[in-house]
Short mmCIF file of C-alpha atoms and ligand atoms in Angstrom, two decimals:
data_model
loop_
_atom_site.label_atom_id
_atom_site.label_comp_id
_atom_site.label_asym_id
_atom_site.label_seq_id
_atom_site.Cartn_x
_atom_site.Cartn_y
_atom_site.Cartn_z
CA MET A 1 106.14 117.73 104.69
CA ARG A 2 110.83 118.76 104.88
CA ALA A 3 110.53 121.09 101.36
CA PHE A 4 107.36 122.65 103.26
CA GLY A 5 109.14 122.86 106.96
CA GLU A 6 111.62 125.01 104.98
CA ARG A 7 109.50 126.91 103.10
CA LEU A 8 108.02 128.12 106.37
CA ARG A 9 111.67 129.19 108.13
CA ASP A 10 112.57 130.89 104.02
CA LEU A 11 109.24 132.85 105.05
CA GLY A 12 110.08 133.86 108.47
CA HIS A 13 108.08 131.35 110.04
CA ARG A 14 109.33 129.48 113.38
CA ILE A 15 108.86 126.43 112.93
CA ILE A 16 109.98 123.09 114.63
CA PHE A 17 110.22 119.97 112.72
CA LEU A 18 110.90 116.77 114.49
CA LYS A 19 112.50 114.47 112.20
CA LEU A 20 112.07 110.57 112.60
CA ASP A 21 115.95 110.07 113.96
CA ASP A 22 115.73 113.38 116.22
CA PRO A 23 116.91 112.07 119.73
CA GLN A 24 114.04 114.82 121.10
CA ASN A 25 111.10 112.64 118.93
CA ARG A 26 109.20 110.58 121.64
CA GLN A 27 107.86 108.20 118.40
CA THR A 28 104.37 108.92 119.39
CA LEU A 29 102.36 111.88 119.12
CA THR A 30 100.97 112.36 122.54
CA GLY A 31 104.67 112.22 123.68
CA ASN A 32 105.81 115.22 121.14
CA ILE A 33 102.43 117.10 122.14
CA ALA A 34 103.01 117.28 125.42
CA TYR A 35 106.89 117.66 125.30
CA LEU A 36 106.66 120.92 123.23
CA LEU A 37 104.04 122.53 125.55
CA GLN A 38 106.27 121.75 128.05
CA LYS A 39 109.34 123.07 126.50
CA GLU A 40 107.89 125.92 124.62
CA LYS A 41 105.77 126.61 127.35
CA ILE A 42 102.67 126.88 124.94
CA SER A 43 99.28 128.43 126.96
CA HIS A 44 97.41 127.89 123.29
CA PHE A 45 97.04 125.11 121.24
CA GLU A 46 95.27 124.61 118.25
CA TYR A 47 95.48 122.28 115.48
CA LEU A 48 94.36 121.56 111.80
CA LEU A 49 91.06 119.16 111.71
CA PRO A 50 92.98 115.93 110.18
CA ASP A 51 91.24 114.32 107.52
CA GLU A 52 91.77 111.01 108.86
CA TYR A 53 88.80 109.44 112.15
CA ARG A 54 92.18 108.09 113.46
CA LEU A 55 94.14 110.79 114.12
CA ASP A 56 91.02 113.10 114.88
CA LEU A 57 90.34 110.56 117.55
CA GLN A 58 93.26 111.13 118.45
CA LEU A 59 93.89 114.22 118.91
CA ARG A 60 90.49 115.25 120.52
CA GLN A 61 91.35 113.14 123.71
CA ILE A 62 94.53 114.73 123.63
CA ALA A 63 93.05 118.46 123.85
CA GLU A 64 90.40 117.23 126.74
CA THR A 65 93.18 116.42 128.53
CA LEU A 66 95.63 119.33 128.03
CA PRO A 67 95.63 121.80 130.92
CA ILE A 68 95.27 124.52 127.99
CA SER A 69 92.75 126.27 125.85
CA CYS A 70 92.90 124.71 122.69
CA GLN A 71 91.03 125.58 119.38
CA THR A 72 90.75 123.02 115.73
CA ALA A 73 91.26 125.15 111.92
CA ASP A 74 89.67 123.01 108.99
CA THR A 75 91.43 122.17 106.24
CA GLN A 76 91.10 124.93 103.08
CA HIS A 77 91.73 121.60 101.47
CA PHE A 78 88.57 120.61 100.36
CA LEU A 79 85.45 121.75 98.40
CA THR A 80 83.30 120.49 101.56
CA GLU A 81 83.33 120.15 104.98
CA ARG A 82 83.45 117.45 107.19
CA GLY A 83 79.70 116.68 107.88
CA GLU A 84 77.54 118.12 104.55
CA LEU A 85 77.72 115.43 102.45
CA GLU A 86 76.41 113.26 104.74
CA ALA A 87 73.41 116.66 105.14
CA PHE A 88 72.27 116.05 101.63
CA PHE A 89 71.36 112.78 101.70
CA ALA A 90 70.21 113.09 104.85
CA GLY A 91 67.26 110.10 105.31
CA LYS A 92 68.20 109.62 101.48
CA LYS A 93 69.37 104.75 101.32
CA ARG A 94 72.00 105.52 98.44
CA TYR A 95 74.37 107.76 97.97
CA LEU A 96 74.39 109.55 94.52
CA MET A 97 77.58 110.79 93.12
CA GLU A 98 75.83 112.40 90.03
CA SER A 99 73.15 113.90 92.15
CA PHE A 100 75.90 115.19 94.47
CA TYR A 101 78.32 115.50 91.11
CA ARG A 102 75.24 118.57 90.08
CA TRP A 103 74.72 120.12 93.20
CA MET A 104 78.72 121.10 93.53
CA ARG A 105 78.72 122.21 89.90
CA LYS A 106 75.94 124.61 90.38
CA ARG A 107 77.38 125.55 93.95
CA TYR A 108 80.82 126.04 92.79
CA ASP A 109 79.76 127.46 89.41
CA ILE A 110 81.42 125.22 87.15
CA LEU A 111 80.59 124.12 83.29
CA MET A 112 77.40 125.50 83.76
CA ASP A 113 75.60 128.13 81.73
CA ASN A 114 73.31 129.91 84.03
CA ASP A 115 71.48 126.84 85.93
CA LYS A 116 71.37 124.08 82.75
CA PRO A 117 75.24 122.80 82.09
CA PHE A 118 77.31 123.68 79.70
CA GLY A 119 76.95 121.78 76.50
CA GLY A 120 73.73 120.80 77.26
CA LYS A 121 74.37 117.54 79.52
CA TRP A 122 75.72 117.32 83.32
CA ASN A 123 78.21 114.39 82.12
CA TYR A 124 79.72 112.80 78.94
CA ASP A 125 81.18 109.68 80.71
CA GLN A 126 79.72 107.95 77.32
CA LYS A 127 82.17 109.37 74.89
CA ASN A 128 85.19 108.38 77.95
CA ARG A 129 85.44 104.64 77.25
CA ARG A 130 88.23 103.96 74.13
CA ALA A 131 90.28 101.36 74.43
CA TYR A 132 93.68 102.68 73.77
CA ASP A 133 94.43 102.99 70.14
CA HIS A 134 97.21 104.26 69.86
CA ARG A 135 96.02 106.91 67.46
CA VAL A 136 97.12 109.68 69.78
CA PRO A 137 100.34 109.81 71.46
CA VAL A 138 101.32 110.26 74.90
CA PRO A 139 102.89 113.00 75.64
CA GLN A 140 106.57 113.26 77.25
CA PRO A 141 105.77 113.06 81.26
CA LEU A 142 106.89 115.65 83.45
CA PHE A 143 109.02 113.66 85.66
CA PHE A 144 111.18 114.85 88.77
CA GLU A 145 114.71 113.77 89.52
CA ASN A 146 114.10 114.59 93.85
CA ASP A 147 117.69 112.84 95.66
CA VAL A 148 115.95 112.06 98.74
CA SER A 149 119.09 109.79 99.68
CA ASP A 150 118.83 110.87 103.01
CA ILE A 151 115.22 109.81 104.67
CA TYR A 152 115.68 106.87 102.67
CA ARG A 153 118.56 106.09 104.98
CA THR A 154 117.32 107.22 107.92
CA ILE A 155 114.26 104.83 106.61
CA ARG A 156 115.88 101.71 106.02
CA ASN A 157 118.69 102.98 109.54
CA GLN A 158 115.39 103.67 112.24
CA LYS A 159 114.21 99.75 109.91
CA VAL A 160 110.63 101.06 108.68
CA ALA A 161 108.97 98.14 106.62
CA THR A 162 109.43 99.17 103.40
CA LEU A 163 107.49 97.21 99.98
CA GLY A 164 108.12 97.80 96.39
CA GLU A 165 111.07 99.54 94.29
CA ILE A 166 112.88 103.06 94.85
CA GLN A 167 115.08 105.38 93.45
CA PRO A 168 115.89 106.82 95.75
CA GLU A 169 117.56 109.53 94.27
CA LYS A 170 115.24 109.90 91.59
CA LEU A 171 111.91 110.70 93.00
CA ILE A 172 109.80 111.20 90.10
CA TRP A 173 106.68 112.21 92.25
CA PRO A 174 106.64 117.03 93.30
CA THR A 175 108.33 117.53 96.94
CA THR A 176 107.57 121.07 96.60
CA ARG A 177 104.28 123.71 95.29
CA LEU A 178 107.03 124.54 92.61
CA GLN A 179 107.24 121.59 91.51
CA ALA A 180 103.56 120.47 92.06
CA LEU A 181 102.43 123.77 89.29
CA ALA A 182 104.87 122.08 86.92
CA LEU A 183 103.02 118.71 87.13
CA LEU A 184 99.95 120.47 87.06
CA ARG A 185 101.08 122.57 83.37
CA SER A 186 102.65 119.99 82.41
CA PHE A 187 98.91 118.14 82.24
CA LEU A 188 96.99 120.39 80.65
CA ASP A 189 98.92 121.67 78.01
CA ASP A 190 99.64 118.20 77.03
CA PHE A 191 97.22 115.55 78.26
CA LEU A 192 94.07 116.91 78.99
CA PRO A 193 93.08 117.57 75.35
CA ALA A 194 92.60 113.51 74.92
CA PHE A 195 92.06 112.81 78.77
CA GLY A 196 88.54 112.46 78.98
CA THR A 197 88.37 110.12 75.81
CA TYR A 198 91.17 107.56 77.10
CA GLN A 199 90.50 107.71 80.81
CA ASP A 200 90.02 103.89 81.27
CA ALA A 201 91.74 102.27 78.88
CA MET A 202 94.71 100.26 79.65
CA THR A 203 98.09 99.33 77.27
CA ILE A 204 100.19 97.14 78.84
CA GLU A 205 103.38 99.96 76.86
CA ASN A 206 102.75 103.04 79.07
CA TRP A 207 101.82 103.60 83.04
CA HIS A 208 99.60 106.21 83.16
CA LEU A 209 98.96 106.82 79.85
CA PHE A 210 96.35 110.21 80.08
CA HIS A 211 95.80 110.04 83.36
CA SER A 212 97.17 113.61 85.71
CA ARG A 213 98.90 112.13 88.18
CA LEU A 214 97.80 114.97 90.24
CA SER A 215 96.50 112.96 93.33
CA PHE A 216 99.69 112.45 95.31
CA ALA A 217 99.96 116.63 94.97
CA LEU A 218 96.50 117.29 95.79
CA ASN A 219 96.27 114.82 98.82
CA THR A 220 99.90 116.49 100.18
CA LYS A 221 98.05 119.54 100.56
CA LEU A 222 100.65 120.58 97.33
CA LEU A 223 97.49 121.37 95.78
CA GLN A 224 94.43 123.15 95.85
CA PRO A 225 92.01 120.84 94.22
CA LEU A 226 89.65 124.47 93.45
CA GLU A 227 93.11 125.67 91.94
CA VAL A 228 93.82 122.73 89.78
CA ILE A 229 90.06 122.36 88.37
CA GLU A 230 90.33 126.70 87.07
CA ALA A 231 92.88 126.21 85.64
CA ALA A 232 91.46 123.19 83.77
CA ILE A 233 88.88 125.20 82.55
CA ASP A 234 90.75 128.33 82.18
CA THR A 235 92.90 126.12 79.48
CA TRP A 236 90.07 124.85 78.33
CA GLU A 237 88.92 128.02 77.56
CA LYS A 238 91.56 129.22 75.65
CA ARG A 239 91.96 126.55 73.17
CA PRO A 240 88.21 125.61 72.64
CA SER A 241 89.27 123.63 68.90
CA ARG A 242 91.83 121.68 70.88
CA ILE A 243 89.99 120.29 73.90
CA LYS A 244 86.44 119.15 73.72
CA ILE A 245 84.18 119.72 76.57
CA GLN A 246 83.88 115.99 77.55
CA GLN A 247 88.29 116.15 77.69
CA VAL A 248 87.43 118.73 80.70
CA GLU A 249 83.91 117.46 82.64
CA GLY A 250 85.44 113.99 83.01
CA PHE A 251 88.61 115.51 84.61
CA VAL A 252 86.16 118.78 86.40
CA ARG A 253 84.55 115.56 87.81
CA GLN A 254 86.98 112.99 88.96
CA ILE A 255 88.35 116.48 91.27
CA LEU A 256 85.03 118.18 92.65
CA GLY A 257 82.45 114.95 91.95
CA TRP A 258 84.67 111.67 92.93
CA ARG A 259 87.11 113.32 95.64
CA GLU A 260 84.89 115.65 97.23
CA TYR A 261 82.10 112.47 97.14
CA MET A 262 84.58 109.84 98.76
CA ARG A 263 85.98 111.98 101.60
CA GLY A 264 82.18 112.85 102.50
CA ILE A 265 81.11 108.93 102.21
CA TYR A 266 84.29 108.49 104.40
CA TRP A 267 83.39 111.08 107.20
CA ALA A 268 79.71 110.16 106.54
CA LEU A 269 80.22 105.34 107.31
CA MET A 270 83.38 106.18 109.53
CA PRO A 271 84.20 104.27 111.96
CA ASP A 272 81.73 101.38 110.67
CA LEU A 273 83.22 101.33 107.13
CA ALA A 274 86.37 100.38 107.65
CA ALA A 275 84.40 97.36 109.32
CA MET A 276 82.14 96.43 106.90
CA ASN A 277 81.95 93.25 104.61
CA TYR A 278 78.56 92.91 103.18
CA PHE A 279 79.53 89.74 100.90
CA ASP A 280 81.65 88.07 105.07
CA HIS A 281 84.77 86.60 102.55
CA ARG A 282 87.58 85.39 104.01
CA ALA A 283 89.90 84.60 101.54
CA ASP A 284 93.77 85.37 102.30
CA LEU A 285 95.28 88.14 99.63
CA PRO A 286 97.17 86.14 97.13
CA GLU A 287 101.11 86.78 97.55
CA PHE A 288 101.53 87.33 94.36
CA TYR A 289 100.41 90.45 94.75
CA TRP A 290 103.96 91.92 97.12
CA THR A 291 105.43 90.74 94.38
CA GLY A 292 103.77 90.97 90.92
CA ASP A 293 104.89 87.14 90.45
CA THR A 294 101.82 85.12 87.97
CA ARG A 295 100.75 84.23 85.09
CA ILE A 296 97.34 86.42 84.82
CA ASN A 297 98.87 89.52 82.42
CA CYS A 298 96.54 91.91 83.76
CA LEU A 299 97.12 91.29 86.89
CA ARG A 300 101.32 91.26 86.80
CA ALA A 301 101.10 94.27 84.45
CA ALA A 302 99.46 96.45 87.06
CA LEU A 303 101.01 95.08 90.35
CA SER A 304 104.18 95.58 88.85
CA GLN A 305 103.77 98.58 87.56
CA SER A 306 102.45 99.39 91.43
CA LEU A 307 105.24 98.09 92.87
CA LYS A 308 107.43 99.78 91.23
CA ARG A 309 105.94 103.18 90.32
CA ALA A 310 103.76 103.32 92.96
CA TYR A 311 100.88 103.89 90.84
CA ALA A 312 98.52 102.23 88.73
CA HIS A 313 95.45 104.07 87.26
CA HIS A 314 91.46 103.88 88.38
CA ILE A 315 90.39 101.12 86.36
CA GLN A 316 94.02 99.25 86.86
CA ARG A 317 92.51 99.58 90.06
CA LEU A 318 88.71 98.86 90.39
CA MET A 319 88.87 96.40 87.13
CA VAL A 320 91.67 94.64 87.88
CA THR A 321 92.99 94.66 91.36
CA GLY A 322 90.39 95.32 92.89
CA ASN A 323 87.69 93.20 90.50
CA PHE A 324 90.29 90.27 91.07
CA ALA A 325 90.07 90.70 94.95
CA LEU A 326 86.41 90.80 94.91
CA LEU A 327 86.00 87.87 92.34
CA ALA A 328 87.95 85.78 94.94
CA GLY A 329 87.09 86.25 98.01
CA VAL A 330 89.29 87.80 99.71
CA HIS A 331 88.65 89.70 102.80
CA PRO A 332 88.75 93.85 103.03
CA ASP A 333 90.82 93.80 105.16
CA ALA A 334 93.52 92.35 103.82
CA VAL A 335 92.75 94.09 100.26
CA ASP A 336 92.67 97.25 102.71
CA GLU A 337 96.00 96.77 103.63
CA TRP A 338 97.20 96.46 100.36
CA TYR A 339 96.00 99.89 98.33
CA LEU A 340 96.55 101.45 101.45
CA GLY A 341 100.33 100.04 101.37
CA ILE A 342 100.88 100.29 98.24
CA TYR A 343 100.43 103.37 96.66
CA ILE A 344 102.40 107.04 96.39
CA ASP A 345 98.15 109.31 96.79
CA ALA A 346 96.87 106.44 99.50
CA VAL A 347 95.42 108.14 102.18
CA GLU A 348 93.10 106.65 104.68
CA TRP A 349 89.45 109.37 104.04
CA VAL A 350 90.57 108.19 99.94
CA GLU A 351 91.38 104.96 99.91
CA LEU A 352 89.06 103.22 102.68
CA PRO A 353 85.61 104.81 101.04
CA ASN A 354 87.13 103.52 97.18
CA THR A 355 88.04 99.90 97.89
CA ARG A 356 86.09 98.24 100.52
CA ALA A 357 83.10 99.99 99.68
CA MET A 358 83.79 100.89 96.06
CA SER A 359 85.39 98.12 94.59
CA GLN A 360 84.71 95.66 97.22
CA PHE A 361 80.86 96.60 97.75
CA ALA A 362 81.08 95.66 101.45
CA ASP A 363 79.18 97.98 102.53
CA GLY A 364 76.51 96.06 100.82
CA GLY A 365 75.47 98.52 97.95
CA ARG A 366 75.24 102.51 99.66
CA ILE A 367 77.29 103.92 97.61
CA ALA A 368 78.13 101.72 94.43
CA THR A 369 74.41 100.74 92.86
CA LYS A 370 75.88 97.06 91.62
CA PRO A 371 79.56 95.04 92.49
CA TYR A 372 82.04 96.18 89.88
CA VAL A 373 82.73 92.36 88.51
CA SER A 374 83.76 91.45 85.38
CA SER A 375 84.81 88.71 83.40
CA ALA A 376 87.62 88.93 81.21
CA ARG A 377 85.66 90.50 78.15
CA TYR A 378 85.83 93.90 79.85
CA ILE A 379 89.67 94.01 80.43
CA HIS A 380 89.76 92.30 77.31
CA SER A 381 87.93 94.89 75.49
CA MET A 382 89.71 98.12 77.22
CA SER A 383 92.85 96.10 77.78
CA ASP A 384 96.32 94.70 75.43
CA TYR A 385 96.71 92.49 78.62
CA CYS A 386 94.88 89.23 76.86
CA ASP A 387 97.39 89.83 73.74
CA ASN A 388 100.45 88.46 75.68
CA CYS A 389 98.00 85.92 78.62
CA ASP A 390 99.29 82.08 79.44
CA TYR A 391 95.33 82.42 79.62
CA THR A 392 93.27 83.12 77.05
CA TRP A 393 90.35 85.54 78.01
CA ASN A 394 87.62 83.86 76.54
CA ILE A 395 87.88 80.02 77.79
CA ARG A 396 86.37 79.40 80.64
CA HIS A 397 86.95 76.18 81.69
CA GLY A 398 90.56 73.74 80.76
CA ASP A 399 93.85 74.09 80.87
CA MET A 400 94.46 78.24 80.21
CA ALA A 401 90.24 78.64 80.98
CA CYS A 402 90.89 82.98 81.73
CA PRO A 403 90.58 82.83 85.62
CA PHE A 404 88.03 86.17 85.60
CA ASN A 405 86.10 83.79 84.10
CA SER A 406 85.00 81.00 86.39
CA LEU A 407 85.53 83.44 89.24
CA TYR A 408 83.17 85.88 87.57
CA TRP A 409 79.92 83.41 87.17
CA ASP A 410 80.97 81.56 90.56
CA PHE A 411 80.60 84.71 92.67
CA LEU A 412 77.31 85.64 90.89
CA ASN A 413 76.51 81.65 91.90
CA ARG A 414 77.75 81.98 94.86
CA HIS A 415 75.74 85.30 96.77
CA ARG A 416 72.71 84.99 94.62
CA ARG A 417 70.48 85.54 97.95
CA ARG A 418 72.27 89.58 98.01
CA LEU A 419 72.07 90.01 95.08
CA ARG A 420 69.33 88.12 92.72
CA LYS A 421 66.87 91.49 93.87
CA ASN A 422 69.23 93.80 92.39
CA PRO A 423 68.06 95.14 89.87
CA ARG A 424 71.20 96.17 88.36
CA MET A 425 71.53 92.70 88.51
CA GLY A 426 69.31 90.92 85.86
CA MET A 427 70.74 90.40 83.37
CA MET A 428 74.16 88.45 84.09
CA TYR A 429 71.56 86.91 86.83
CA ARG A 430 69.15 86.05 83.58
CA SER A 431 72.48 84.65 81.75
CA TRP A 432 73.66 82.72 84.43
CA ASP A 433 70.06 80.76 84.32
CA ARG A 434 69.76 80.44 81.03
CA MET A 435 73.13 78.96 79.90
CA ASP A 436 73.14 74.59 79.97
CA LYS A 437 73.90 72.62 83.36
CA LYS A 438 76.61 70.83 82.31
CA GLU A 439 78.24 73.60 81.18
CA LYS A 440 77.71 75.57 84.57
CA ARG A 441 79.12 72.45 86.45
CA GLN A 442 81.89 73.06 84.15
CA VAL A 443 82.60 76.63 85.12
CA LEU A 444 81.93 75.60 88.58
CA ILE A 445 84.64 73.24 88.97
CA GLN A 446 86.30 75.30 87.03
CA ALA A 447 87.12 78.06 90.12
CA ALA A 448 87.16 76.06 92.69
CA ALA A 449 89.82 75.05 91.74
CA TYR A 450 91.19 78.01 91.09
CA ARG A 451 90.34 79.43 94.42
CA LYS A 452 91.77 76.55 96.18
CA ASP A 453 94.88 77.87 95.63
CA LEU A 454 95.18 81.56 94.58
CA SER A 455 98.45 81.54 94.63
CA ARG A 456 99.51 79.21 92.09
CA LEU A 457 97.62 81.24 89.64
C1 FAD B 1 90.44 100.87 94.74
C2 FAD B 1 90.90 102.05 95.09
C3 FAD B 1 91.73 102.57 95.79
C4 FAD B 1 91.85 103.42 95.61
N1 FAD B 1 92.94 104.97 96.45
C5 FAD B 1 93.38 105.51 95.59
C6 FAD B 1 94.27 106.68 97.70
O1 FAD B 1 94.19 106.30 98.04
N2 FAD B 1 94.39 107.91 96.97
C7 FAD B 1 93.36 108.68 96.00
O2 FAD B 1 94.19 109.36 95.80
N3 FAD B 1 93.40 107.91 94.92
C8 FAD B 1 92.49 106.53 94.92
N4 FAD B 1 91.67 105.84 93.91
C9 FAD B 1 91.33 106.95 92.92
C10 FAD B 1 91.67 107.10 91.81
O3 FAD B 1 92.36 106.08 91.04
C11 FAD B 1 93.11 107.85 91.75
O4 FAD B 1 93.03 109.29 92.65
C12 FAD B 1 94.18 108.20 90.31
O5 FAD B 1 93.93 106.98 90.04
C13 FAD B 1 95.00 108.74 90.77
O6 FAD B 1 96.01 108.80 89.47
P1 FAD B 1 95.54 110.73 88.90
O7 FAD B 1 96.05 111.35 89.59
O8 FAD B 1 96.68 109.81 87.42
O9 FAD B 1 94.14 110.42 89.01
P2 FAD B 1 93.24 111.15 86.99
O10 FAD B 1 92.89 109.99 86.62
O11 FAD B 1 94.07 111.83 86.30
O12 FAD B 1 92.15 111.82 87.74
C14 FAD B 1 91.58 113.61 88.28
C15 FAD B 1 92.04 112.90 89.70
O13 FAD B 1 90.83 113.30 90.60
C16 FAD B 1 90.43 112.40 91.81
N5 FAD B 1 89.58 110.72 91.37
C17 FAD B 1 89.92 109.97 90.43
N6 FAD B 1 88.81 109.36 90.66
C18 FAD B 1 88.74 109.36 92.58
C19 FAD B 1 87.76 108.52 93.10
N7 FAD B 1 87.25 107.37 93.15
N8 FAD B 1 88.31 109.11 94.76
C20 FAD B 1 88.65 110.29 95.27
N9 FAD B 1 89.85 110.88 94.00
C21 FAD B 1 89.56 111.09 92.41
C22 FAD B 1 92.49 112.44 91.79
O14 FAD B 1 92.89 113.36 92.68
C23 FAD B 1 92.79 112.58 91.23
O15 FAD B 1 94.16 112.84 91.12
C24 FAD B 1 91.34 104.77 94.16
C25 FAD B 1 90.49 104.20 93.25
C26 FAD B 1 90.08 102.96 94.35
C27 FAD B 1 89.22 101.83 91.96
S1 SF4 B 2 93.04 86.58 79.78
FE1 SF4 B 2 92.45 86.83 81.35
S2 SF4 B 2 93.58 86.52 82.78
FE2 SF4 B 2 94.45 86.82 80.73
S3 SF4 B 2 94.90 88.92 80.67
FE3 SF4 B 2 93.14 88.96 80.43
S4 SF4 B 2 91.54 89.04 81.70
FE4 SF4 B 2 93.99 89.14 82.05
#
């Protein structure tokens, strides 16, 4: 915001920017608006529609009480308007991302061959599931060295509660549009050629692999989604032998599909979404989520990197930290609080539907066709985390049995009434039903012992 403010000033705009410690800062939105209206003798009030429900409500309430004319303007940083997804799915029980994505592809004429998808397929997800095999070295990442020490000092002086680690004189994330564009260029030139292939892979050796790390720049509006998509397609068109369709389609799907879809879900389901808790989960979030101090190696890796970098890629968020919280029965409020607090890209419109609905299934399946839960098998197949773990990935009970295994079966057993009719869960319940009675009992005893004191794991 500060860099943006300075840029606007350089371009000749008149702006008023109230810093956190400005003596004129009334420290509330209502107070600051009232103060500025009076001081500047403002006769017409316009604001950009915010992305967050709470702020939207607050601004509407403020506008209603003002004695001057008010108007809103929509943001240019999304490809759909707030209510469009809800209208698209009107009358439908489920909001299927794939049908929304196809509609968006046609609407924006992206990767289309007349009215057919380019290459003959809408989705190359099947080719985007390889574990990291070191065949392609991870390119040198572009990290910035932004000195934000003055902001850091202000935050400390104002006693704002913080968590995680920071090197304030070397913030690696882009803070200006020029830096954001440079990060985009670096991703397209060096990382996109392997993006799709290793999209779901996780390794202890590298915290970002081939991911773009663009979410922060996109969410803070340093980049526009359409320019990112168009730049990706342009790069692919210029180098078709180096960048395959599955790489570029995989990337486009994230932004044209998932990002817009999540925003539409947010506006369709708010404010109810923020209180949903389909499984009635009540457990506390284990203390180690805030410290990384656990023997569970996959969690230790994902948590420590999140605390240190304020970043984890999608599969770490969904299948490690999110999966564990769901299996352990953590209250979705606590899970949301953590995700919103920890990531550099966390803003409620995108954090809440991803966490509460997609990862914790707290919406009862409006967006995910089944809960994203897995035993250690998935983590073992997609990462090298299990190689150096105190727990053993293929053991269900006993001293060093991987907690994901017993917690997984325990979760299915506990929620049988809610999940048994889900056609995508049938195979899992058949496997559970086939399991020997004694084995089942031992698994459930193991899970109960783990759940009794999650923080000790
Ligand atoms: C539990 C959970 C919480 C999440 N919280 C956030 C959040 O607070 N903020 C956030 O931006 N993303 C969130 N995501 C989505 C996703 O994990 C991040 O967008 C992604 O990891 C950011 O890294 P990247 O820029 O390297 O992404 P890449 O893998 O390079 O993907 C490219 C871009 O696609 C978009 N994208 C990809 N997946 C999603 C998605 N599921 N929803 C929305 N946009 C997506 C992002 O803008 C991202 O920058 C969350 C996912 C989960 C499972
Ligand atoms: S063995 Fe289990 S706890 Fe350890 S890294 Fe693998 S999945 Fe995680």
